[in-house]
Amino acid sequence: MSTDQNTGALEEFSYDDSSVKLFLHATIIWGAVALLLGVVIALQLASWQFNFNLEWFTFGRLRPLHTNAAVFAFCGNAMFAGIYYSTQRLCKARLYNDFLSRLHFWGWQLIIVAAAISLPLGYSHGKEYAELEWPIDIGITIIWVVFAVNFFGTLYKRREKHIYVALWFYIATIVTVAVLHIVNSIEIPISLMKSYPVWAGAQDALIQWWYGHNAVAFFLTTPFLGLMYYFVPKAINRPVYSYRLSIIHFWSLVFIYIWAGPHHLLYTALPDWAQTLGMCFSVILWAPSWGGMINGLLTMRGAWDRVRSEPLLKFLATSITFYGMSTFEGPLMAIKSVNALAHYTDWVVGHVHSGTIGWNVMLVSGILYYIVPKIWKTELFSQKLANIHFWSTTIGLVLYILSMWTAGITQGLMWREINPSTGMLTYPNFVETVTKIIPMYWVRAFGGVLVLGGFILLLINLYKTIARAPKEQKEEILRAPALEKNSSKAKGHRGLEGLPAVFTVLTVLAVLVGSAIEILPSILSNKWIEKDARVTPYTPLELAGRDIYIREGCYVCHSQMIRTLPHEVLRYGPSSTAAEFVYDRPFQWGSKRTGPDIARVGGKYNHLWHYRHMMDPRVVTQGSIMPNYPWLFKKKADLGILSKKLAVLKSMGVPYSDEEIEKATELAKTQADVIIKELASDGVPTNMKNKQIIALIAYLQRLGTDIQQEIEEEE
Amino acid sequence: MKQEVLSYFQWIDLTNFALLLFVFLFTGMIFWVWRRESNKVYQEASMLPLQEENKL
């Protein structure tokens, strides 16, 4: 078709497939690593011994590593490989700049390695999927810009008039991820690997989940939909079912997705209107998602006989099906009354994995089986292995989802069960609801092993494929007519050349509407949160303890947000209010209760209880699955840096006096003395007083007390 | 708290306006996308992934 719209002068060019190959290698290797980490942390929940009492190996630190590896290392590299492969072909142009392609590749791997080292060491923001500390955040920004320049440069150089729908999805990905990452990562450094966000409390929560949900939307969904729109037609050699539907799919998705973030915060201290808005848009989101799914599946119509025999197509068909299944489950779980049951439970974990394994891993596996033989100019080593991989992944995933549904719904029901004759909780002891679901954790871990095992087969299969590829891999010279630049139709063409720019602007607008309406009131209105005079900033020692809490990733198992539900008030005390968190940087509301909520744990136990609990939780709570934290009893707390921390917080509006800032270290020591004195009377040696455990106890004992004290006084 | 935040949106008709705007945007888009004239364009565009490169 291009011939009739072009001058006809053929230009010679070639594709930069060597960069694509690098990203493909990275996808395969990081994919295996991410799944292996998943199996490890699944085992850690089934049996706490798998934490091995090793500081850098505990669940709280490995879980962020698993999510980062899965999202940014595996899906990231897969996305880049697929985007670079398809963009060159859709644009009939080589990637804009070879150096930028390499910089993009090596820069991204460096970021991943930095994450793989810093997360186990405990350098973390304590915000999910945004854990990486500020120097790495800056690295991500730079490399993302490199990617953007390289991508838009390729679009600019293109020899094809139309910008195919897949490219639209890529454009949306690039601009939106940039916006999300930058806004959510605005932070002020304390030291090389520590910073505090400028956002605090409920506002931080809102922005984090606006980011978090849209990381799912624009990192795990839109780029992969783009890949679907390219690779599914390619693999079955027929065009997409309805190009029109794909346009509707694109615009509705981009416009609606961005509003849905608050469904992570239903029944919390977030203002009601924001919760309801998030819920409504989440339910609406069902429509475009299914539009896309139907479009994908109908594209495969007429090729179903081949689906039975070709593993590649099995992966593609299954991935689209799981896209449909998880985009149905998501809106369902976003309905407030369903969410009341599902939130904080393993149901959410199951939902996430039906998306990430069912949609992302399946789709990427299919794409890998398509691209690798093609780009290395050979045949796939073994269809049979690919077939076993498919069944292993599918069975593993089904086990995963079923066990997490069972665990999540069981636990959710146990939490809310109230004995009608006494009006008390039927299961007041939290750990009862944990031990009940341990068998499901084993099933999940087994499912994970099957998924991992399948992926290892992919790895073997693809490296055998690559091994038998012809050694000489020369770049083919291709020819295509140039897009005419100075013809009589210049006006029309000018418009066309401007199209990617217009397009990008429209996409940004679509994304910004929802963002602005949800987030701006929290920034502009001082009435957004009702202040509470009883709430005061953390003392220096408590702050040190809080940073230990963040470092250990306690938030991956503990929430600090009592929802406005009767059974939660019965179990944990009065519902949390936004005013209680105004000094929380970052917020630590959490999203999963593997352990109980601890928003009001302060004063619930004495110091000695915490001391023994942190050393070995099973000493005080039979059947606990919380890890041991022996190193907190050996390492000294870093109190020297407290003045600096307080000063930075003050610069963001926390009312510390100059004296407090100056004497922060002494104040902390004085408070530690008080705690150790009580502990010493129970036989704890006084030389423990400068250890990290003391700071952590100070923090835990503070939680929720600001408001409790007043209530007691009133009584 | 809810009331106070809502007082921010003092113009009650704002929500109605937004609803109408979105509905019109959406239906408008459907009509625009399903225009007859664009048959050919979409037909061509949807074939893009299937084109094979001209080798030298």
PDB file of N, CA, C and O in Angstrom, chain A residues 485-548:
ATOM      1  N   LYS A 485       8.531  14.278   1.498  1.00  0.00           N
ATOM      2  CA  LYS A 485       8.545  15.409   2.416  1.00  0.00           C
ATOM      3  C   LYS A 485       8.063  16.695   1.743  1.00  0.00           C
ATOM      4  O   LYS A 485       7.409  17.512   2.331  1.00  0.00           O
ATOM      5  N   ASN A 486       8.456  16.928   0.464  1.00  0.00           N
ATOM      6  CA  ASN A 486       8.176  18.236  -0.138  1.00  0.00           C
ATOM      7  C   ASN A 486       7.306  18.127  -1.384  1.00  0.00           C
ATOM      8  O   ASN A 486       7.642  18.643  -2.420  1.00  0.00           O
ATOM      9  N   SER A 487       6.228  17.426  -1.315  1.00  0.00           N
ATOM     10  CA  SER A 487       5.403  17.348  -2.514  1.00  0.00           C
ATOM     11  C   SER A 487       4.331  18.427  -2.458  1.00  0.00           C
ATOM     12  O   SER A 487       4.282  19.249  -1.543  1.00  0.00           O
ATOM     13  N   SER A 488       3.462  18.398  -3.445  1.00  0.00           N
ATOM     14  CA  SER A 488       2.406  19.404  -3.477  1.00  0.00           C
ATOM     15  C   SER A 488       1.454  19.223  -2.295  1.00  0.00           C
ATOM     16  O   SER A 488       0.782  20.144  -1.878  1.00  0.00           O
ATOM     17  N   LYS A 489       1.411  17.977  -1.764  1.00  0.00           N
ATOM     18  CA  LYS A 489       0.497  17.718  -0.668  1.00  0.00           C
ATOM     19  C   LYS A 489       1.113  18.082   0.683  1.00  0.00           C
ATOM     20  O   LYS A 489       0.753  17.520   1.701  1.00  0.00           O
ATOM     21  N   ALA A 490       2.050  18.990   0.672  1.00  0.00           N
ATOM     22  CA  ALA A 490       2.829  19.281   1.871  1.00  0.00           C
ATOM     23  C   ALA A 490       1.945  19.531   3.085  1.00  0.00           C
ATOM     24  O   ALA A 490       2.246  19.093   4.180  1.00  0.00           O
ATOM     25  N   LYS A 491       0.841  20.223   2.821  1.00  0.00           N
ATOM     26  CA  LYS A 491      -0.001  20.575   3.947  1.00  0.00           C
ATOM     27  C   LYS A 491      -0.474  19.315   4.673  1.00  0.00           C
ATOM     28  O   LYS A 491      -0.314  19.171   5.882  1.00  0.00           O
ATOM     29  N   GLY A 492      -1.017  18.399   3.863  1.00  0.00           N
ATOM     30  CA  GLY A 492      -1.492  17.151   4.437  1.00  0.00           C
ATOM     31  C   GLY A 492      -0.392  16.426   5.177  1.00  0.00           C
ATOM     32  O   GLY A 492      -0.596  15.930   6.280  1.00  0.00           O
ATOM     33  N   HIS A 493       0.745  16.422   4.580  1.00  0.00           N
ATOM     34  CA  HIS A 493       1.833  15.691   5.206  1.00  0.00           C
ATOM     35  C   HIS A 493       2.348  16.339   6.466  1.00  0.00           C
ATOM     36  O   HIS A 493       2.740  15.668   7.417  1.00  0.00           O
ATOM     37  N   ARG A 494       2.368  17.631   6.428  1.00  0.00           N
ATOM     38  CA  ARG A 494       2.747  18.351   7.642  1.00  0.00           C
ATOM     39  C   ARG A 494       1.892  17.865   8.791  1.00  0.00           C
ATOM     40  O   ARG A 494       2.377  17.560   9.862  1.00  0.00           O
ATOM     41  N   GLY A 495       0.574  17.824   8.497  1.00  0.00           N
ATOM     42  CA  GLY A 495      -0.345  17.352   9.516  1.00  0.00           C
ATOM     43  C   GLY A 495       0.039  15.956   9.988  1.00  0.00           C
ATOM     44  O   GLY A 495       0.096  15.682  11.178  1.00  0.00           O
ATOM     45  N   LEU A 496       0.349  15.118   9.026  1.00  0.00           N
ATOM     46  CA  LEU A 496       0.683  13.745   9.375  1.00  0.00           C
ATOM     47  C   LEU A 496       1.935  13.666  10.226  1.00  0.00           C
ATOM     48  O   LEU A 496       1.990  12.938  11.205  1.00  0.00           O
ATOM     49  N   GLU A 497       2.921  14.445   9.822  1.00  0.00           N
ATOM     50  CA  GLU A 497       4.161  14.417  10.595  1.00  0.00           C
ATOM     51  C   GLU A 497       3.929  14.884  12.014  1.00  0.00           C
ATOM     52  O   GLU A 497       4.588  14.455  12.931  1.00  0.00           O
ATOM     53  N   GLY A 498       2.962  15.790  12.104  1.00  0.00           N
ATOM     54  CA  GLY A 498       2.662  16.294  13.441  1.00  0.00           C
ATOM     55  C   GLY A 498       1.851  15.307  14.252  1.00  0.00           C
ATOM     56  O   GLY A 498       1.699  15.450  15.443  1.00  0.00           O
ATOM     57  N   LEU A 499       1.337  14.278  13.581  1.00  0.00           N
ATOM     58  CA  LEU A 499       0.405  13.397  14.248  1.00  0.00           C
ATOM     59  C   LEU A 499       0.910  12.774  15.545  1.00  0.00           C
ATOM     60  O   LEU A 499       0.205  12.815  16.555  1.00  0.00           O
ATOM     61  N   PRO A 500       2.111  12.199  15.563  1.00  0.00           N
ATOM     62  CA  PRO A 500       2.562  11.617  16.833  1.00  0.00           C
ATOM     63  C   PRO A 500       2.551  12.661  17.937  1.00  0.00           C
ATOM     64  O   PRO A 500       2.195  12.360  19.074  1.00  0.00           O
ATOM     65  N   ALA A 501       2.883  13.897  17.585  1.00  0.00           N
ATOM     66  CA  ALA A 501       2.918  14.941  18.607  1.00  0.00           C
ATOM     67  C   ALA A 501       1.505  15.247  19.099  1.00  0.00           C
ATOM     68  O   ALA A 501       1.239  15.247  20.301  1.00  0.00           O
ATOM     69  N   VAL A 502       0.578  15.445  18.159  1.00  0.00           N
ATOM     70  CA  VAL A 502      -0.808  15.720  18.535  1.00  0.00           C
ATOM     71  C   VAL A 502      -1.334  14.580  19.386  1.00  0.00           C
ATOM     72  O   VAL A 502      -1.962  14.758  20.425  1.00  0.00           O
ATOM     73  N   PHE A 503      -1.030  13.387  18.916  1.00  0.00           N
ATOM     74  CA  PHE A 503      -1.473  12.192  19.580  1.00  0.00           C
ATOM     75  C   PHE A 503      -0.988  12.135  21.020  1.00  0.00           C
ATOM     76  O   PHE A 503      -1.742  11.854  21.954  1.00  0.00           O
ATOM     77  N   THR A 504       0.294  12.407  21.172  1.00  0.00           N
ATOM     78  CA  THR A 504       0.890  12.354  22.506  1.00  0.00           C
ATOM     79  C   THR A 504       0.232  13.378  23.410  1.00  0.00           C
ATOM     80  O   THR A 504      -0.086  13.092  24.566  1.00  0.00           O
ATOM     81  N   VAL A 505      -0.011  14.564  22.873  1.00  0.00           N
ATOM     82  CA  VAL A 505      -0.638  15.600  23.685  1.00  0.00           C
ATOM     83  C   VAL A 505      -2.029  15.160  24.120  1.00  0.00           C
ATOM     84  O   VAL A 505      -2.400  15.279  25.290  1.00  0.00           O
ATOM     85  N   LEU A 506      -2.791  14.589  23.194  1.00  0.00           N
ATOM     86  CA  LEU A 506      -4.139  14.127  23.540  1.00  0.00           C
ATOM     87  C   LEU A 506      -4.092  13.050  24.626  1.00  0.00           C
ATOM     88  O   LEU A 506      -4.887  13.036  25.558  1.00  0.00           O
ATOM     89  N   THR A 507      -3.133  12.146  24.483  1.00  0.00           N
ATOM     90  CA  THR A 507      -3.008  11.084  25.484  1.00  0.00           C
ATOM     91  C   THR A 507      -2.694  11.668  26.849  1.00  0.00           C
ATOM     92  O   THR A 507      -3.297  11.296  27.860  1.00  0.00           O
ATOM     93  N   VAL A 508      -1.750  12.595  26.876  1.00  0.00           N
ATOM     94  CA  VAL A 508      -1.401  13.213  28.154  1.00  0.00           C
ATOM     95  C   VAL A 508      -2.628  13.885  28.760  1.00  0.00           C
ATOM     96  O   VAL A 508      -2.913  13.736  29.945  1.00  0.00           O
ATOM     97  N   LEU A 509      -3.401  14.566  27.917  1.00  0.00           N
ATOM     98  CA  LEU A 509      -4.604  15.225  28.421  1.00  0.00           C
ATOM     99  C   LEU A 509      -5.567  14.211  29.027  1.00  0.00           C
ATOM    100  O   LEU A 509      -6.073  14.391  30.133  1.00  0.00           O
ATOM    101  N   ALA A 510      -5.784  13.114  28.295  1.00  0.00           N
ATOM    102  CA  ALA A 510      -6.719  12.100  28.775  1.00  0.00           C
ATOM    103  C   ALA A 510      -6.294  11.592  30.143  1.00  0.00           C
ATOM    104  O   ALA A 510      -7.110  11.333  31.025  1.00  0.00           O
ATOM    105  N   VAL A 511      -4.992  11.460  30.319  1.00  0.00           N
ATOM    106  CA  VAL A 511      -4.485  10.926  31.574  1.00  0.00           C
ATOM    107  C   VAL A 511      -4.538  11.976  32.678  1.00  0.00           C
ATOM    108  O   VAL A 511      -4.801  11.676  33.841  1.00  0.00           O
ATOM    109  N   LEU A 512      -4.320  13.226  32.280  1.00  0.00           N
ATOM    110  CA  LEU A 512      -4.230  14.258  33.313  1.00  0.00           C
ATOM    111  C   LEU A 512      -5.582  14.643  33.905  1.00  0.00           C
ATOM    112  O   LEU A 512      -5.640  15.051  35.059  1.00  0.00           O
ATOM    113  N   VAL A 513      -6.665  14.491  33.143  1.00  0.00           N
ATOM    114  CA  VAL A 513      -7.972  14.898  33.672  1.00  0.00           C
ATOM    115  C   VAL A 513      -8.241  14.191  34.999  1.00  0.00           C
ATOM    116  O   VAL A 513      -8.455  14.814  36.034  1.00  0.00           O
ATOM    117  N   GLY A 514      -8.205  12.858  34.953  1.00  0.00           N
ATOM    118  CA  GLY A 514      -8.501  12.086  36.153  1.00  0.00           C
ATOM    119  C   GLY A 514      -7.499  12.354  37.253  1.00  0.00           C
ATOM    120  O   GLY A 514      -7.861  12.515  38.429  1.00  0.00           O
ATOM    121  N   SER A 515      -6.239  12.428  36.882  1.00  0.00           N
ATOM    122  CA  SER A 515      -5.198  12.669  37.887  1.00  0.00           C
ATOM    123  C   SER A 515      -5.466  13.975  38.605  1.00  0.00           C
ATOM    124  O   SER A 515      -5.415  14.058  39.831  1.00  0.00           O
ATOM    125  N   ALA A 516      -5.759  15.012  37.824  1.00  0.00           N
ATOM    126  CA  ALA A 516      -5.931  16.333  38.423  1.00  0.00           C
ATOM    127  C   ALA A 516      -7.125  16.349  39.364  1.00  0.00           C
ATOM    128  O   ALA A 516      -7.043  16.837  40.492  1.00  0.00           O
ATOM    129  N   ILE A 517      -8.244  15.770  38.912  1.00  0.00           N
ATOM    130  CA  ILE A 517      -9.456  15.846  39.735  1.00  0.00           C
ATOM    131  C   ILE A 517      -9.273  15.092  41.043  1.00  0.00           C
ATOM    132  O   ILE A 517      -9.741  15.508  42.100  1.00  0.00           O
ATOM    133  N   GLU A 518      -8.544  13.992  41.001  1.00  0.00           N
ATOM    134  CA  GLU A 518      -8.373  13.238  42.237  1.00  0.00           C
ATOM    135  C   GLU A 518      -7.281  13.803  43.142  1.00  0.00           C
ATOM    136  O   GLU A 518      -7.414  13.822  44.364  1.00  0.00           O
ATOM    137  N   ILE A 519      -6.197  14.247  42.540  1.00  0.00           N
ATOM    138  CA  ILE A 519      -5.038  14.586  43.378  1.00  0.00           C
ATOM    139  C   ILE A 519      -5.001  16.053  43.771  1.00  0.00           C
ATOM    140  O   ILE A 519      -4.665  16.388  44.909  1.00  0.00           O
ATOM    141  N   LEU A 520      -5.399  16.943  42.858  1.00  0.00           N
ATOM    142  CA  LEU A 520      -5.240  18.366  43.165  1.00  0.00           C
ATOM    143  C   LEU A 520      -5.934  18.815  44.456  1.00  0.00           C
ATOM    144  O   LEU A 520      -5.344  19.575  45.226  1.00  0.00           O
ATOM    145  N   PRO A 521      -7.172  18.351  44.731  1.00  0.00           N
ATOM    146  CA  PRO A 521      -7.778  18.811  45.990  1.00  0.00           C
ATOM    147  C   PRO A 521      -6.894  18.501  47.205  1.00  0.00           C
ATOM    148  O   PRO A 521      -6.827  19.290  48.143  1.00  0.00           O
ATOM    149  N   SER A 522      -6.200  17.369  47.162  1.00  0.00           N
ATOM    150  CA  SER A 522      -5.362  17.008  48.316  1.00  0.00           C
ATOM    151  C   SER A 522      -4.172  17.941  48.441  1.00  0.00           C
ATOM    152  O   SER A 522      -3.615  18.112  49.510  1.00  0.00           O
ATOM    153  N   ILE A 523      -3.773  18.543  47.328  1.00  0.00           N
ATOM    154  CA  ILE A 523      -2.627  19.447  47.383  1.00  0.00           C
ATOM    155  C   ILE A 523      -3.083  20.878  47.655  1.00  0.00           C
ATOM    156  O   ILE A 523      -2.445  21.616  48.404  1.00  0.00           O
ATOM    157  N   LEU A 524      -4.223  21.254  47.069  1.00  0.00           N
ATOM    158  CA  LEU A 524      -4.631  22.656  47.131  1.00  0.00           C
ATOM    159  C   LEU A 524      -5.446  22.997  48.371  1.00  0.00           C
ATOM    160  O   LEU A 524      -5.381  24.102  48.871  1.00  0.00           O
ATOM    161  N   SER A 525      -6.240  22.017  48.847  1.00  0.00           N
ATOM    162  CA  SER A 525      -7.173  22.374  49.911  1.00  0.00           C
ATOM    163  C   SER A 525      -6.597  22.056  51.281  1.00  0.00           C
ATOM    164  O   SER A 525      -6.191  20.930  51.543  1.00  0.00           O
ATOM    165  N   ASN A 526      -6.583  23.044  52.144  1.00  0.00           N
ATOM    166  CA  ASN A 526      -6.123  22.745  53.495  1.00  0.00           C
ATOM    167  C   ASN A 526      -7.229  22.091  54.309  1.00  0.00           C
ATOM    168  O   ASN A 526      -7.052  21.691  55.439  1.00  0.00           O
ATOM    169  N   LYS A 527      -8.410  21.986  53.683  1.00  0.00           N
ATOM    170  CA  LYS A 527      -9.509  21.333  54.391  1.00  0.00           C
ATOM    171  C   LYS A 527      -9.588  19.857  54.051  1.00  0.00           C
ATOM    172  O   LYS A 527     -10.438  19.139  54.551  1.00  0.00           O
ATOM    173  N   TRP A 528      -8.715  19.407  53.133  1.00  0.00           N
ATOM    174  CA  TRP A 528      -8.802  18.037  52.656  1.00  0.00           C
ATOM    175  C   TRP A 528      -8.686  17.061  53.830  1.00  0.00           C
ATOM    176  O   TRP A 528      -9.345  16.046  53.888  1.00  0.00           O
ATOM    177  N   ILE A 529      -7.834  17.411  54.782  1.00  0.00           N
ATOM    178  CA  ILE A 529      -7.711  16.605  55.996  1.00  0.00           C
ATOM    179  C   ILE A 529      -8.032  17.479  57.185  1.00  0.00           C
ATOM    180  O   ILE A 529      -7.496  18.579  57.335  1.00  0.00           O
ATOM    181  N   GLU A 530      -8.918  16.977  58.042  1.00  0.00           N
ATOM    182  CA  GLU A 530      -9.206  17.693  59.277  1.00  0.00           C
ATOM    183  C   GLU A 530      -8.027  17.539  60.215  1.00  0.00           C
ATOM    184  O   GLU A 530      -7.621  16.426  60.527  1.00  0.00           O
ATOM    185  N   LYS A 531      -7.502  18.639  60.672  1.00  0.00           N
ATOM    186  CA  LYS A 531      -6.359  18.545  61.593  1.00  0.00           C
ATOM    187  C   LYS A 531      -6.845  18.072  62.967  1.00  0.00           C
ATOM    188  O   LYS A 531      -7.995  18.270  63.345  1.00  0.00           O
ATOM    189  N   ASP A 532      -5.952  17.445  63.709  1.00  0.00           N
ATOM    190  CA  ASP A 532      -6.266  17.016  65.063  1.00  0.00           C
ATOM    191  C   ASP A 532      -5.111  17.445  65.957  1.00  0.00           C
ATOM    192  O   ASP A 532      -3.980  16.983  65.794  1.00  0.00           O
ATOM    193  N   ALA A 533      -5.394  18.347  66.878  1.00  0.00           N
ATOM    194  CA  ALA A 533      -4.327  18.952  67.679  1.00  0.00           C
ATOM    195  C   ALA A 533      -3.599  17.917  68.549  1.00  0.00           C
ATOM    196  O   ALA A 533      -2.473  18.137  68.972  1.00  0.00           O
ATOM    197  N   ARG A 534      -4.252  16.787  68.810  1.00  0.00           N
ATOM    198  CA  ARG A 534      -3.626  15.790  69.669  1.00  0.00           C
ATOM    199  C   ARG A 534      -2.468  15.077  68.979  1.00  0.00           C
ATOM    200  O   ARG A 534      -1.635  14.456  69.618  1.00  0.00           O
ATOM    201  N   VAL A 535      -2.454  15.134  67.652  1.00  0.00           N
ATOM    202  CA  VAL A 535      -1.430  14.406  66.911  1.00  0.00           C
ATOM    203  C   VAL A 535      -0.158  15.236  66.825  1.00  0.00           C
ATOM    204  O   VAL A 535      -0.181  16.365  66.340  1.00  0.00           O
ATOM    205  N   THR A 536       0.928  14.697  67.327  1.00  0.00           N
ATOM    206  CA  THR A 536       2.210  15.413  67.313  1.00  0.00           C
ATOM    207  C   THR A 536       3.248  14.597  66.556  1.00  0.00           C
ATOM    208  O   THR A 536       3.072  13.391  66.377  1.00  0.00           O
ATOM    209  N   PRO A 537       4.345  15.247  66.119  1.00  0.00           N
ATOM    210  CA  PRO A 537       5.362  14.524  65.341  1.00  0.00           C
ATOM    211  C   PRO A 537       6.039  13.430  66.174  1.00  0.00           C
ATOM    212  O   PRO A 537       6.015  13.468  67.397  1.00  0.00           O
ATOM    213  N   TYR A 538       6.650  12.491  65.497  1.00  0.00           N
ATOM    214  CA  TYR A 538       7.393  11.431  66.171  1.00  0.00           C
ATOM    215  C   TYR A 538       8.592  12.012  66.911  1.00  0.00           C
ATOM    216  O   TYR A 538       9.207  12.972  66.457  1.00  0.00           O
ATOM    217  N   THR A 539       8.934  11.399  68.054  1.00  0.00           N
ATOM    218  CA  THR A 539      10.172  11.789  68.729  1.00  0.00           C
ATOM    219  C   THR A 539      11.340  11.250  67.906  1.00  0.00           C
ATOM    220  O   THR A 539      11.152  10.344  67.080  1.00  0.00           O
ATOM    221  N   PRO A 540      12.541  11.793  68.113  1.00  0.00           N
ATOM    222  CA  PRO A 540      13.688  11.324  67.328  1.00  0.00           C
ATOM    223  C   PRO A 540      13.873   9.800  67.396  1.00  0.00           C
ATOM    224  O   PRO A 540      14.083   9.152  66.372  1.00  0.00           O
ATOM    225  N   LEU A 541      13.754   9.205  68.585  1.00  0.00           N
ATOM    226  CA  LEU A 541      13.955   7.753  68.681  1.00  0.00           C
ATOM    227  C   LEU A 541      12.863   6.990  67.920  1.00  0.00           C
ATOM    228  O   LEU A 541      13.149   5.998  67.241  1.00  0.00           O
ATOM    229  N   GLU A 542      11.630   7.466  68.025  1.00  0.00           N
ATOM    230  CA  GLU A 542      10.532   6.814  67.300  1.00  0.00           C
ATOM    231  C   GLU A 542      10.758   6.900  65.793  1.00  0.00           C
ATOM    232  O   GLU A 542      10.477   5.949  65.052  1.00  0.00           O
ATOM    233  N   LEU A 543      11.289   8.042  65.372  1.00  0.00           N
ATOM    234  CA  LEU A 543      11.573   8.211  63.950  1.00  0.00           C
ATOM    235  C   LEU A 543      12.625   7.200  63.500  1.00  0.00           C
ATOM    236  O   LEU A 543      12.495   6.567  62.433  1.00  0.00           O
ATOM    237  N   ALA A 544      13.668   7.027  64.349  1.00  0.00           N
ATOM    238  CA  ALA A 544      14.700   6.035  64.019  1.00  0.00           C
ATOM    239  C   ALA A 544      14.063   4.651  63.919  1.00  0.00           C
ATOM    240  O   ALA A 544      14.371   3.868  63.012  1.00  0.00           O
ATOM    241  N   GLY A 545      13.135   4.363  64.842  1.00  0.00           N
ATOM    242  CA  GLY A 545      12.462   3.069  64.826  1.00  0.00           C
ATOM    243  C   GLY A 545      11.597   2.905  63.587  1.00  0.00           C
ATOM    244  O   GLY A 545      11.533   1.837  62.979  1.00  0.00           O
ATOM    245  N   ARG A 546      10.950   3.994  63.205  1.00  0.00           N
ATOM    246  CA  ARG A 546      10.090   3.949  62.025  1.00  0.00           C
ATOM    247  C   ARG A 546      10.899   3.634  60.777  1.00  0.00           C
ATOM    248  O   ARG A 546      10.468   2.857  59.914  1.00  0.00           O
ATOM    249  N   ASP A 547      12.094   4.214  60.700  1.00  0.00           N
ATOM    250  CA  ASP A 547      12.917   3.944  59.525  1.00  0.00           C
ATOM    251  C   ASP A 547      13.412   2.493  59.514  1.00  0.00           C
ATOM    252  O   ASP A 547      13.663   1.934  58.442  1.00  0.00           O
ATOM    253  N   ILE A 548      13.529   1.900  60.701  1.00  0.00           N
ATOM    254  CA  ILE A 548      13.862   0.466  60.744  1.00  0.00           C
ATOM    255  C   ILE A 548      12.663  -0.347  60.239  1.00  0.00           C
ATOM    256  O   ILE A 548      12.813  -1.302  59.480  1.00  0.00           O
TER     257      ILE A 548
END
